[in-house]
């Protein structure tokens, strides 16, 4: 079973003599001003949730955009800070971006073009030349920062996600760097991808990697198909490799996961039970069945769809009025983008409507915690939820599902999971719930509410075993082992 120690051993065996560098847009720790003080926050992001434990285990340098209002005050003259603040284990190197750069690179090309391009959720991507130029410039800036950090040391650089697709191309010429990238979102089929006016540049950037990872094999196949159609390259489907201009890139699936042991233990702390009791009191829950949705508020997560299904459930099985409460928790995200503003409004309106339609003097069907919740509260919510709903329209993996399972040390709780998430391939014991089929979804909620204890336990035990074995350390170890095999000529 993989854990922190086995990962550390692997890193020192395979990567000794190499400087380990992670590059991502989002930083794992953000410093902000709050009530006259500087506070350190952990962002609501699947990527940082997954990689922070890996960096704690391996050490090294994490390069990311310094986005917090107090970030500049906290770094040294080389823009570095040791993190986690309470028990430093690695170095965070912050990259500064102007408002215009952030607008064009992050909100613009990354999130108005690439994000909707890669997710099938029927939101049209917007391709603006200015955004693309800024994306190119910012990727160059990140690559230069890597080169500066690494110098002439031998380094293993692990690039994250769709914000930085061009970085590996810029690094490939440096002979002392081995580059891997993990693409945290789906890769679409070639028909969908070819609408991107800069598809060649993006593919060329990604083929700067020695190793390119996706969550599932289906996305690897889509990527190989895209290469085959879009550019001149040799695609070896047996070995899952691409050769272009004499360079070779291996393409592999690595289903990302969570730190099972930590989440499992965390949930057993007495403070969590206290938080459960205090939440029950504060939210006036009484003795009801609790459902939970916990997401970054994003149009790919199917939040309106699950609210509509809950509404249908209460309409069709009205005997459950007063007996079930659905808590939707989560932070608004990317609020500068029009479709996200519209989504927030849609969610607000739907909740108001559904609550108005069904509520009584003593009961309100939906509680919306529209705020960034502290980790203790998130754990308490997962612990007390009788069922948890993950209804993504499309999702690379989805860590919320795995966190729910890992927190349930009591082996109770039901997971409703969209088949359009990467996680659904590993968790067949969840109730498969199609967010597009409202009646079917409503019936799935009924099934969850009525599922007998022995069946809940049987399913939860199996899901926990899966997440325990395929944890975040296995994900990192698999990528590092593969990389070592390809680049150091083993096996
Ligand atoms: C991308 C891919 C892939 C949620 N609300 C709050 C909060 N969260 C935390 C959750 C979880 C994380 O945010 C969300 O992770 P997901 O995996 O669901 O989604 P994305 O952010 O879209 O991540 C995804 C992931 O990358 C990793 O590869 O799984 O498919 O889209 O950890 O618990 N955290 C806090 N407050 C909240 O209100 N602090």
Short mmCIF file of C-alpha atoms and ligand atoms in Angstrom, two decimals:
data_model
loop_
_atom_site.label_atom_id
_atom_site.label_comp_id
_atom_site.label_asym_id
_atom_site.label_seq_id
_atom_site.Cartn_x
_atom_site.Cartn_y
_atom_site.Cartn_z
CA UNK A 1 0.00 0.00 0.00
CA UNK A 2 1.43 3.38 -0.98
CA UNK A 3 1.90 6.04 1.67
CA UNK A 4 4.04 9.10 2.41
CA UNK A 5 7.05 6.99 3.39
CA UNK A 6 7.02 4.66 0.40
CA UNK A 7 6.68 7.69 -1.89
CA UNK A 8 9.64 9.38 -0.17
CA UNK A 9 11.70 6.20 -0.59
CA UNK A 10 10.78 6.00 -4.25
CA UNK A 11 11.67 9.65 -4.82
CA UNK A 12 15.05 9.28 -3.16
CA UNK A 13 15.73 6.06 -5.08
CA UNK A 14 14.64 7.23 -8.55
CA UNK A 15 15.13 10.97 -8.38
CA UNK A 16 18.21 11.32 -6.27
CA UNK A 17 20.39 14.10 -7.60
CA UNK A 18 17.36 15.71 -9.26
CA UNK A 19 15.72 18.90 -8.02
CA UNK A 20 11.95 18.32 -7.81
CA UNK A 21 9.85 21.23 -9.13
CA UNK A 22 6.07 21.50 -9.40
CA UNK A 23 4.60 24.28 -11.58
CA UNK A 24 0.94 25.26 -11.43
CA UNK A 25 -1.23 28.31 -11.79
CA UNK A 26 -2.84 28.00 -8.36
CA UNK A 27 -0.66 28.20 -5.28
CA UNK A 28 -1.18 25.80 -2.38
CA UNK A 29 -1.10 28.55 0.26
CA UNK A 30 -2.47 32.06 -0.19
CA UNK A 31 -1.79 34.97 2.15
CA UNK A 32 -4.58 37.50 2.53
CA UNK A 33 -5.36 40.50 4.71
CA UNK A 34 -8.20 39.80 7.11
CA UNK A 35 -9.33 42.03 9.97
CA UNK A 36 -6.00 43.85 10.06
CA UNK A 37 -3.97 40.63 10.08
CA UNK A 38 -2.26 38.45 7.49
CA UNK A 39 -3.98 35.08 7.24
CA UNK A 40 -2.92 31.98 5.34
CA UNK A 41 -5.64 30.24 3.33
CA UNK A 42 -5.82 26.94 1.48
CA UNK A 43 -7.66 27.30 -1.85
CA UNK A 44 -10.71 25.23 -2.85
CA UNK A 45 -9.04 23.34 -5.65
CA UNK A 46 -8.75 19.69 -6.52
CA UNK A 47 -5.26 20.16 -7.87
CA UNK A 48 -3.73 21.71 -4.77
CA UNK A 49 -5.63 19.28 -2.53
CA UNK A 50 -3.97 16.44 -4.40
CA UNK A 51 -0.44 17.80 -4.76
CA UNK A 52 0.24 19.36 -1.38
CA UNK A 53 0.63 15.94 0.33
CA UNK A 54 2.98 14.85 -2.45
CA UNK A 55 5.17 17.93 -2.00
CA UNK A 56 5.13 17.52 1.77
CA UNK A 57 6.47 14.04 1.26
CA UNK A 58 9.03 14.84 -1.46
CA UNK A 59 10.21 18.37 -0.66
CA UNK A 60 11.40 20.64 -3.49
CA UNK A 61 10.03 23.83 -5.03
CA UNK A 62 6.48 24.67 -6.09
CA UNK A 63 6.21 27.55 -8.58
CA UNK A 64 2.80 29.24 -8.80
CA UNK A 65 1.02 32.53 -9.32
CA UNK A 66 1.06 34.61 -6.14
CA UNK A 67 -2.59 35.65 -6.13
CA UNK A 68 -3.19 36.69 -2.51
CA UNK A 69 -3.38 40.31 -1.39
CA UNK A 70 -0.69 39.75 1.25
CA UNK A 71 1.48 37.34 -0.77
CA UNK A 72 4.20 39.86 -1.59
CA UNK A 73 4.70 40.76 2.07
CA UNK A 74 5.46 37.18 3.01
CA UNK A 75 8.18 36.21 0.53
CA UNK A 76 11.93 36.77 0.65
CA UNK A 77 13.87 38.76 -1.95
CA UNK A 78 13.75 35.77 -4.33
CA UNK A 79 9.96 35.56 -4.02
CA UNK A 80 10.19 32.37 -1.99
CA UNK A 81 8.47 31.23 1.20
CA UNK A 82 8.72 27.97 3.14
CA UNK A 83 5.39 26.10 3.45
CA UNK A 84 3.19 24.77 5.04
CA UNK A 85 3.56 27.79 7.32
CA UNK A 86 3.22 25.80 10.55
CA UNK A 87 5.57 22.99 9.58
CA UNK A 88 7.61 23.91 6.49
CA UNK A 89 8.40 21.01 4.19
CA UNK A 90 9.00 22.64 0.81
CA UNK A 91 9.53 26.01 -0.92
CA UNK A 92 6.82 28.00 -2.63
CA UNK A 93 8.15 30.35 -5.32
CA UNK A 94 5.59 32.96 -6.28
CA UNK A 95 5.23 34.38 -9.80
CA UNK A 96 3.64 37.84 -10.07
CA UNK A 97 1.10 38.67 -12.76
CA UNK A 98 -0.47 42.02 -13.57
CA UNK A 99 -4.29 42.38 -13.59
CA UNK A 100 -4.17 42.38 -17.41
CA UNK A 101 -2.07 39.22 -17.51
CA UNK A 102 -4.43 37.48 -15.11
CA UNK A 103 -7.42 38.59 -17.17
CA UNK A 104 -6.03 37.37 -20.50
CA UNK A 105 -4.20 34.23 -19.40
CA UNK A 106 -6.33 32.90 -16.54
CA UNK A 107 -9.87 34.22 -16.99
CA UNK A 108 -9.50 34.56 -20.74
CA UNK A 109 -7.68 31.81 -22.58
CA UNK A 110 -7.56 29.20 -19.77
CA UNK A 111 -11.10 29.51 -18.54
CA UNK A 112 -13.12 30.98 -21.38
CA UNK A 113 -11.42 28.96 -24.11
CA UNK A 114 -9.69 25.78 -22.86
CA UNK A 115 -12.00 24.88 -19.94
CA UNK A 116 -15.23 24.83 -22.00
CA UNK A 117 -13.34 23.32 -24.97
CA UNK A 118 -12.34 20.28 -22.91
CA UNK A 119 -15.61 19.76 -21.02
CA UNK A 120 -18.74 18.61 -22.74
CA UNK A 121 -21.17 20.89 -20.96
CA UNK A 122 -22.55 22.85 -23.90
CA UNK A 123 -20.86 26.12 -23.00
CA UNK A 124 -19.30 27.68 -26.07
CA UNK A 125 -15.55 28.43 -25.83
CA UNK A 126 -14.43 31.96 -26.67
CA UNK A 127 -11.18 32.33 -28.56
CA UNK A 128 -9.71 35.83 -28.43
CA UNK A 129 -6.38 36.63 -30.01
CA UNK A 130 -5.40 39.01 -27.19
CA UNK A 131 -6.07 36.31 -24.61
CA UNK A 132 -4.00 33.82 -26.57
CA UNK A 133 -1.07 36.26 -26.79
CA UNK A 134 -1.22 36.86 -23.05
CA UNK A 135 -1.46 33.11 -22.40
CA UNK A 136 1.67 32.62 -24.51
CA UNK A 137 3.56 35.38 -22.66
CA UNK A 138 2.57 34.14 -19.22
CA UNK A 139 3.52 30.56 -20.09
CA UNK A 140 6.91 31.90 -21.17
CA UNK A 141 7.21 33.72 -17.84
CA UNK A 142 6.50 30.51 -15.90
CA UNK A 143 9.03 28.60 -18.03
CA UNK A 144 11.67 31.29 -17.41
CA UNK A 145 11.01 31.07 -13.68
CA UNK A 146 11.54 27.29 -13.83
CA UNK A 147 14.82 27.78 -15.70
CA UNK A 148 15.94 30.34 -13.13
CA UNK A 149 15.07 28.04 -10.18
CA UNK A 150 16.71 25.02 -11.74
CA UNK A 151 19.86 26.68 -13.10
CA UNK A 152 22.18 23.98 -14.39
CA UNK A 153 21.07 21.40 -11.80
CA UNK A 154 19.44 18.23 -13.05
CA UNK A 155 15.73 18.63 -12.42
CA UNK A 156 12.44 16.82 -12.63
CA UNK A 157 9.73 19.37 -13.46
CA UNK A 158 6.12 18.39 -12.94
CA UNK A 159 3.81 20.82 -14.77
CA UNK A 160 0.13 21.00 -13.85
CA UNK A 161 -2.90 21.42 -15.98
CA UNK A 162 -4.31 23.35 -18.88
CA UNK A 163 -3.12 26.79 -17.79
CA UNK A 164 0.45 25.86 -18.65
CA UNK A 165 0.21 23.84 -21.87
CA UNK A 166 3.10 25.69 -23.51
CA UNK A 167 5.62 25.44 -20.65
CA UNK A 168 7.01 21.97 -21.53
CA UNK A 169 7.72 23.11 -25.09
CA UNK A 170 9.78 26.00 -23.70
CA UNK A 171 11.69 23.65 -21.38
CA UNK A 172 12.45 20.88 -23.80
CA UNK A 173 15.65 22.42 -25.07
CA UNK A 174 17.22 22.55 -21.62
CA UNK A 175 19.13 19.25 -21.53
CA UNK A 176 19.11 19.01 -17.72
CA UNK A 177 15.32 18.89 -17.30
CA UNK A 178 12.91 15.99 -17.43
CA UNK A 179 9.35 17.22 -17.83
CA UNK A 180 6.07 15.54 -16.99
CA UNK A 181 2.64 17.13 -17.11
CA UNK A 182 -0.67 16.12 -15.66
CA UNK A 183 -3.80 17.34 -17.42
CA UNK A 184 -6.45 17.55 -14.68
CA UNK A 185 -9.47 17.95 -16.95
CA UNK A 186 -10.86 15.75 -19.74
CA UNK A 187 -9.31 15.71 -23.20
CA UNK A 188 -12.05 16.01 -25.84
CA UNK A 189 -12.32 14.11 -29.11
CA UNK A 190 -10.56 15.54 -32.20
CA UNK A 191 -13.80 16.92 -33.66
CA UNK A 192 -14.30 19.06 -30.58
CA UNK A 193 -10.65 20.08 -30.19
CA UNK A 194 -10.12 21.16 -33.77
CA UNK A 195 -12.23 24.30 -33.33
CA UNK A 196 -9.33 25.78 -31.33
CA UNK A 197 -7.46 28.18 -33.64
CA UNK A 198 -4.16 27.47 -31.84
CA UNK A 199 -4.46 23.70 -31.68
CA UNK A 200 -1.03 23.12 -33.25
CA UNK A 201 0.77 25.39 -30.79
CA UNK A 202 -0.96 23.72 -27.83
CA UNK A 203 -0.20 20.22 -29.05
CA UNK A 204 3.40 21.17 -29.73
CA UNK A 205 3.70 22.58 -26.21
CA UNK A 206 2.35 19.37 -24.69
CA UNK A 207 4.64 17.22 -26.82
CA UNK A 208 7.53 19.01 -25.10
CA UNK A 209 6.80 16.62 -22.20
CA UNK A 210 8.60 13.34 -21.71
CA UNK A 211 5.46 12.04 -20.03
CA UNK A 212 1.90 13.33 -20.27
CA UNK A 213 -0.77 12.06 -17.87
CA UNK A 214 -4.57 12.09 -17.98
CA UNK A 215 -7.02 10.67 -15.43
CA UNK A 216 -8.38 7.88 -17.62
CA UNK A 217 -7.41 5.89 -20.71
CA UNK A 218 -10.32 7.33 -22.66
CA UNK A 219 -8.74 10.80 -22.44
CA UNK A 220 -5.36 9.36 -23.53
CA UNK A 221 -7.06 7.85 -26.58
CA UNK A 222 -8.75 11.15 -27.37
CA UNK A 223 -5.37 12.87 -27.16
CA UNK A 224 -3.70 10.36 -29.49
CA UNK A 225 -6.61 10.69 -31.95
CA UNK A 226 -6.25 14.47 -31.82
CA UNK A 227 -2.52 14.27 -32.56
CA UNK A 228 -3.19 11.86 -35.40
CA UNK A 229 -5.65 14.22 -37.04
CA UNK A 230 -4.10 17.60 -36.28
CA UNK A 231 -0.36 17.41 -36.79
CA UNK A 232 2.46 15.53 -38.45
CA UNK A 233 3.62 12.99 -35.85
CA UNK A 234 4.12 9.25 -35.30
CA UNK A 235 1.51 7.83 -32.98
CA UNK A 236 2.35 4.43 -31.52
CA UNK A 237 -0.92 3.11 -30.11
CA UNK A 238 0.58 -0.04 -28.67
CA UNK A 239 3.15 1.77 -26.59
CA UNK A 240 1.01 4.88 -26.08
CA UNK A 241 3.75 7.15 -27.38
CA UNK A 242 4.00 10.05 -29.78
CA UNK A 243 7.10 11.02 -31.75
CA UNK A 244 7.39 14.46 -33.22
CA UNK A 245 10.54 16.10 -34.56
CA UNK A 246 12.66 13.37 -33.01
CA UNK A 247 11.18 13.84 -29.52
CA UNK A 248 9.19 11.16 -27.76
CA UNK A 249 6.26 11.70 -25.38
CA UNK A 250 4.64 8.87 -23.43
CA UNK A 251 0.90 9.28 -22.79
CA UNK A 252 -0.57 7.40 -19.82
CA UNK A 253 -3.62 7.31 -17.50
CA UNK A 254 -3.12 8.08 -13.78
CA UNK A 255 -6.37 8.38 -11.84
CA UNK A 256 -5.74 11.09 -9.25
CA UNK A 257 -6.88 10.56 -5.69
CA UNK A 258 -6.79 11.80 -2.10
CA UNK A 259 -4.73 11.19 1.03
CA UNK A 260 -7.00 8.43 2.33
CA UNK A 261 -5.26 7.86 5.67
CA UNK A 262 -5.23 11.51 6.57
CA UNK A 263 -8.89 12.05 5.68
CA UNK A 264 -9.84 8.86 7.46
CA UNK A 265 -8.07 9.88 10.65
CA UNK A 266 -9.10 13.51 10.46
CA UNK A 267 -12.76 12.51 10.47
CA UNK A 268 -12.29 10.65 13.76
CA UNK A 269 -11.05 13.68 15.71
CA UNK A 270 -13.34 14.73 18.59
CA UNK A 271 -13.38 18.28 17.14
CA UNK A 272 -15.25 16.92 14.09
CA UNK A 273 -18.00 15.44 16.24
CA UNK A 274 -18.28 18.78 18.07
CA UNK A 275 -18.52 20.59 14.74
CA UNK A 276 -21.24 18.14 13.60
CA UNK A 277 -23.28 18.93 16.72
CA UNK A 278 -22.75 22.66 16.37
CA UNK A 279 -23.74 22.58 12.67
CA UNK A 280 -26.88 20.59 13.46
CA UNK A 281 -27.83 23.22 16.00
CA UNK A 282 -26.88 26.22 13.86
CA UNK A 283 -28.72 24.89 10.81
CA UNK A 284 -31.65 23.69 12.97
CA UNK A 285 -31.51 20.26 11.38
CA UNK A 286 -33.23 18.20 14.07
CA UNK A 287 -33.72 14.59 13.11
CA UNK A 288 -33.68 14.68 9.31
CA UNK A 289 -31.91 12.78 6.55
CA UNK A 290 -29.13 15.04 5.25
CA UNK A 291 -28.01 15.21 1.63
CA UNK A 292 -24.87 17.08 0.64
CA UNK A 293 -23.49 18.78 -2.46
CA UNK A 294 -20.06 20.32 -2.08
CA UNK A 295 -18.43 21.98 -5.03
CA UNK A 296 -16.61 24.86 -6.50
CA UNK A 297 -19.58 26.60 -8.11
CA UNK A 298 -18.86 25.70 -11.72
CA UNK A 299 -21.19 24.96 -14.63
CA UNK A 300 -19.52 21.59 -15.20
CA UNK A 301 -20.57 20.34 -11.75
CA UNK A 302 -24.27 20.01 -12.57
CA UNK A 303 -25.50 22.00 -9.57
CA UNK A 304 -28.81 23.27 -11.06
CA UNK A 305 -29.45 19.73 -12.31
CA UNK A 306 -29.17 18.25 -8.83
CA UNK A 307 -31.39 20.97 -7.35
CA UNK A 308 -34.03 20.24 -9.97
CA UNK A 309 -33.78 16.52 -9.19
CA UNK A 310 -34.23 17.21 -5.48
CA UNK A 311 -37.26 19.33 -6.32
CA UNK A 312 -38.69 16.47 -8.39
CA UNK A 313 -37.98 14.02 -5.55
CA UNK A 314 -40.01 16.17 -3.14
CA UNK A 315 -42.81 16.54 -5.69
CA UNK A 316 -43.10 12.83 -6.43
CA UNK A 317 -42.55 11.49 -2.94
CA UNK A 318 -44.14 14.20 -0.86
CA UNK A 319 -44.04 11.98 2.25
CA UNK A 320 -40.38 13.04 2.50
CA UNK A 321 -41.24 16.70 2.93
CA UNK A 322 -40.03 17.75 6.36
CA UNK A 323 -37.83 14.65 6.58
CA UNK A 324 -34.94 15.37 4.22
CA UNK A 325 -32.71 18.45 3.97
CA UNK A 326 -30.24 19.07 1.18
CA UNK A 327 -27.18 21.15 2.05
CA UNK A 328 -25.41 22.75 -0.91
CA UNK A 329 -22.03 24.03 0.17
CA UNK A 330 -19.27 25.61 -1.79
CA UNK A 331 -17.42 28.63 -2.99
CA UNK A 332 -18.33 30.76 -5.98
CA UNK A 333 -15.42 30.61 -8.41
CA UNK A 334 -14.20 32.53 -11.51
CA UNK A 335 -16.82 35.17 -10.77
CA UNK A 336 -15.35 37.64 -13.28
CA UNK A 337 -16.60 35.46 -16.13
CA UNK A 338 -20.14 36.06 -17.41
CA UNK A 339 -21.32 32.43 -17.48
CA UNK A 340 -20.24 31.97 -13.86
CA UNK A 341 -22.18 35.07 -12.81
CA UNK A 342 -25.21 33.69 -14.60
CA UNK A 343 -24.74 30.30 -12.91
CA UNK A 344 -24.60 31.87 -9.44
CA UNK A 345 -27.80 33.70 -10.19
CA UNK A 346 -29.45 30.55 -11.52
CA UNK A 347 -28.49 28.59 -8.39
CA UNK A 348 -29.75 31.37 -6.09
CA UNK A 349 -33.05 31.60 -7.94
CA UNK A 350 -33.59 27.85 -8.06
CA UNK A 351 -32.97 27.47 -4.34
CA UNK A 352 -35.31 30.31 -3.53
CA UNK A 353 -38.01 28.85 -5.76
CA UNK A 354 -37.71 25.29 -4.44
CA UNK A 355 -37.64 26.47 -0.85
CA UNK A 356 -40.67 28.65 -1.41
CA UNK A 357 -42.56 25.81 -3.09
CA UNK A 358 -42.00 23.10 -0.47
CA UNK A 359 -41.04 24.65 2.86
CA UNK A 360 -43.20 24.65 5.99
CA UNK A 361 -42.99 26.62 9.24
CA UNK A 362 -40.46 24.21 10.69
CA UNK A 363 -38.58 22.97 7.67
CA UNK A 364 -36.71 24.33 4.65
CA UNK A 365 -35.64 21.75 2.05
CA UNK A 366 -32.39 23.37 0.86
CA UNK A 367 -29.71 25.13 2.88
CA UNK A 368 -27.13 26.99 0.83
CA UNK A 369 -23.76 27.58 2.48
CA UNK A 370 -22.37 29.85 -0.17
CA UNK A 371 -19.02 30.54 1.40
CA UNK A 372 -15.52 29.23 1.67
CA UNK A 373 -15.78 26.76 4.52
CA UNK A 374 -12.93 25.80 6.80
CA UNK A 375 -11.58 22.25 6.52
CA UNK A 376 -13.12 21.22 9.87
CA UNK A 377 -16.59 22.24 8.66
CA UNK A 378 -16.12 20.41 5.35
CA UNK A 379 -15.16 17.23 7.19
CA UNK A 380 -18.10 17.60 9.55
CA UNK A 381 -20.49 18.05 6.62
CA UNK A 382 -19.20 14.90 4.93
CA UNK A 383 -19.41 13.00 8.20
CA UNK A 384 -23.01 13.95 8.88
CA UNK A 385 -24.38 13.66 5.32
CA UNK A 386 -26.46 10.52 4.85
CA UNK A 387 -25.89 10.88 1.15
CA UNK A 388 -23.54 12.95 -1.00
CA UNK A 389 -24.37 14.02 -4.55
CA UNK A 390 -21.72 14.48 -7.26
CA UNK A 391 -23.61 15.28 -10.43
CA UNK A 392 -21.00 16.67 -12.82
CA UNK A 393 -21.94 17.08 -16.48
CA UNK A 394 -18.31 16.24 -17.20
CA UNK A 395 -15.37 16.00 -14.80
CA UNK A 396 -11.79 14.78 -15.22
CA UNK A 397 -11.90 12.88 -11.92
CA UNK A 398 -13.79 14.63 -9.05
CA UNK A 399 -12.16 14.51 -5.65
CA UNK A 400 -15.29 15.40 -3.68
CA UNK A 401 -16.53 11.84 -4.24
CA UNK A 402 -13.29 10.32 -2.95
CA UNK A 403 -13.10 12.69 0.03
CA UNK A 404 -16.61 11.68 1.08
CA UNK A 405 -15.68 8.00 0.96
CA UNK A 406 -12.36 8.53 2.78
CA UNK A 407 -14.05 10.47 5.62
CA UNK A 408 -16.65 7.75 6.27
CA UNK A 409 -14.71 5.66 8.78
CA UNK A 410 -18.13 4.55 10.09
CA UNK A 411 -18.69 2.82 6.69
CA UNK A 412 -22.06 4.51 6.36
CA UNK A 413 -23.31 7.03 3.79
CA UNK A 414 -24.43 6.74 0.16
CA UNK A 415 -22.66 8.29 -2.82
CA UNK A 416 -24.64 9.37 -5.87
CA UNK A 417 -22.16 9.77 -8.70
CA UNK A 418 -22.43 11.00 -12.25
CA UNK A 419 -21.16 8.52 -14.87
CA UNK A 420 -19.50 11.48 -16.60
CA UNK A 421 -16.82 11.79 -13.91
CA UNK A 422 -13.47 9.99 -14.04
CA UNK A 423 -14.21 8.79 -10.48
CA UNK A 424 -17.21 6.75 -11.63
CA UNK A 425 -14.86 4.23 -13.32
CA UNK A 426 -13.34 3.40 -9.96
CA UNK A 427 -16.46 3.61 -7.81
CA UNK A 428 -19.10 1.29 -9.29
CA UNK A 429 -20.63 0.93 -5.82
CA UNK A 430 -21.93 4.48 -5.96
CA UNK A 431 -25.46 4.98 -7.32
CA UNK A 432 -24.88 6.03 -10.94
CA UNK A 433 -26.83 9.22 -11.48
CA UNK A 434 -27.26 10.87 -14.87
CA UNK A 435 -27.59 14.64 -14.22
CA UNK A 436 -29.41 15.12 -17.53
CA UNK A 437 -32.23 12.71 -16.59
CA UNK A 438 -34.19 14.48 -13.84
CA UNK A 439 -36.74 11.74 -13.11
CA UNK A 440 -34.13 9.04 -12.96
CA UNK A 441 -32.02 11.32 -10.72
CA UNK A 442 -34.98 11.94 -8.40
CA UNK A 443 -35.53 8.18 -8.12
CA UNK A 444 -31.83 7.76 -7.30
CA UNK A 445 -32.23 10.20 -4.40
CA UNK A 446 -35.15 8.11 -3.14
CA UNK A 447 -33.01 4.97 -3.44
CA UNK A 448 -30.25 6.66 -1.41
CA UNK A 449 -32.65 7.80 1.31
CA UNK A 450 -34.21 4.34 1.60
CA UNK A 451 -31.10 2.18 1.25
CA UNK A 452 -30.88 -0.24 4.19
CA UNK A 453 -27.87 -0.02 6.51
CA UNK A 454 -26.33 -3.38 5.50
CA UNK A 455 -26.37 -2.36 1.83
CA UNK A 456 -24.91 1.08 2.59
CA UNK A 457 -22.12 -0.56 4.53
CA UNK A 458 -21.44 -3.17 1.88
CA UNK A 459 -21.03 -0.52 -0.79
CA UNK A 460 -19.10 1.96 1.36
CA UNK A 461 -16.64 -0.72 2.48
CA UNK A 462 -15.82 -1.55 -1.13
CA UNK A 463 -15.47 2.08 -2.15
CA UNK A 464 -13.21 2.76 0.82
CA UNK A 465 -11.01 -0.17 -0.06
CA UNK A 466 -10.66 1.20 -3.60
CA UNK A 467 -9.71 4.71 -2.46
CA UNK A 468 -7.43 3.37 0.30
CA UNK A 469 -5.44 1.34 -2.26
CA UNK A 470 -5.51 3.88 -5.06
CA UNK A 471 -4.55 6.88 -2.98
CA UNK A 472 -2.72 10.07 -3.92
CA UNK A 473 0.66 8.53 -3.11
CA UNK A 474 0.02 5.73 -5.58
CA UNK A 475 -0.88 8.32 -8.21
CA UNK A 476 2.40 10.20 -7.68
CA UNK A 477 4.44 7.00 -7.36
CA UNK A 478 3.03 5.57 -10.59
CA UNK A 479 3.95 8.71 -12.51
CA UNK A 480 7.42 8.92 -11.00
CA UNK A 481 8.11 5.21 -11.60
CA UNK A 482 7.01 5.47 -15.20
CA UNK A 483 9.11 8.51 -15.76
CA UNK A 484 12.14 6.84 -14.27
CA UNK A 485 11.58 3.84 -16.54
CA UNK A 486 11.41 5.99 -19.65
CA UNK A 487 14.20 8.38 -18.90
CA UNK A 488 16.76 6.44 -16.95
CA UNK A 489 16.62 3.47 -19.23
CA UNK A 490 15.38 0.94 -16.64
CA UNK A 491 13.15 -2.09 -17.24
C1 LIG B 1 -9.89 19.69 -11.21
C2 LIG B 1 -10.75 18.79 -12.12
C3 LIG B 1 -10.04 16.80 -10.74
C4 LIG B 1 -15.01 22.50 -2.59
N1 LIG B 1 -15.70 23.49 -1.98
C5 LIG B 1 -14.91 23.98 -1.02
C6 LIG B 1 -13.70 23.28 -1.05
N2 LIG B 1 -13.80 22.37 -2.03
C7 LIG B 1 -12.72 21.41 -2.39
C8 LIG B 1 -13.21 19.97 -2.43
C9 LIG B 1 -12.16 19.34 -3.35
C10 LIG B 1 -11.84 20.48 -4.32
O1 LIG B 1 -12.28 21.69 -3.71
C11 LIG B 1 -12.58 20.31 -5.64
O2 LIG B 1 -12.01 19.23 -6.34
P1 LIG B 1 -12.65 18.57 -7.64
O3 LIG B 1 -11.82 17.38 -7.99
O4 LIG B 1 -14.06 18.22 -7.35
O5 LIG B 1 -12.72 19.67 -8.76
P2 LIG B 1 -11.86 20.82 -9.53
O6 LIG B 1 -11.51 21.95 -8.64
O7 LIG B 1 -12.70 21.15 -10.71
O8 LIG B 1 -10.50 20.10 -9.99
C12 LIG B 1 -11.23 17.54 -11.35
C13 LIG B 1 -9.14 17.75 -9.98
O9 LIG B 1 -8.76 18.89 -10.78
C14 LIG B 1 -7.85 17.04 -9.54
O10 LIG B 1 -7.18 16.53 -10.65
O11 LIG B 1 -10.53 15.81 -9.85
O12 LIG B 1 -11.92 16.68 -12.22
O13 LIG B 1 -11.87 19.51 -12.63
O14 LIG B 1 -10.99 19.02 -2.66
O15 LIG B 1 -13.24 19.42 -1.15
N3 LIG B 1 -12.67 23.55 -0.23
C15 LIG B 1 -12.81 24.58 0.67
N4 LIG B 1 -13.98 25.28 0.77
C16 LIG B 1 -15.04 25.02 -0.05
O16 LIG B 1 -16.09 25.65 0.06
N5 LIG B 1 -11.77 24.86 1.47
#
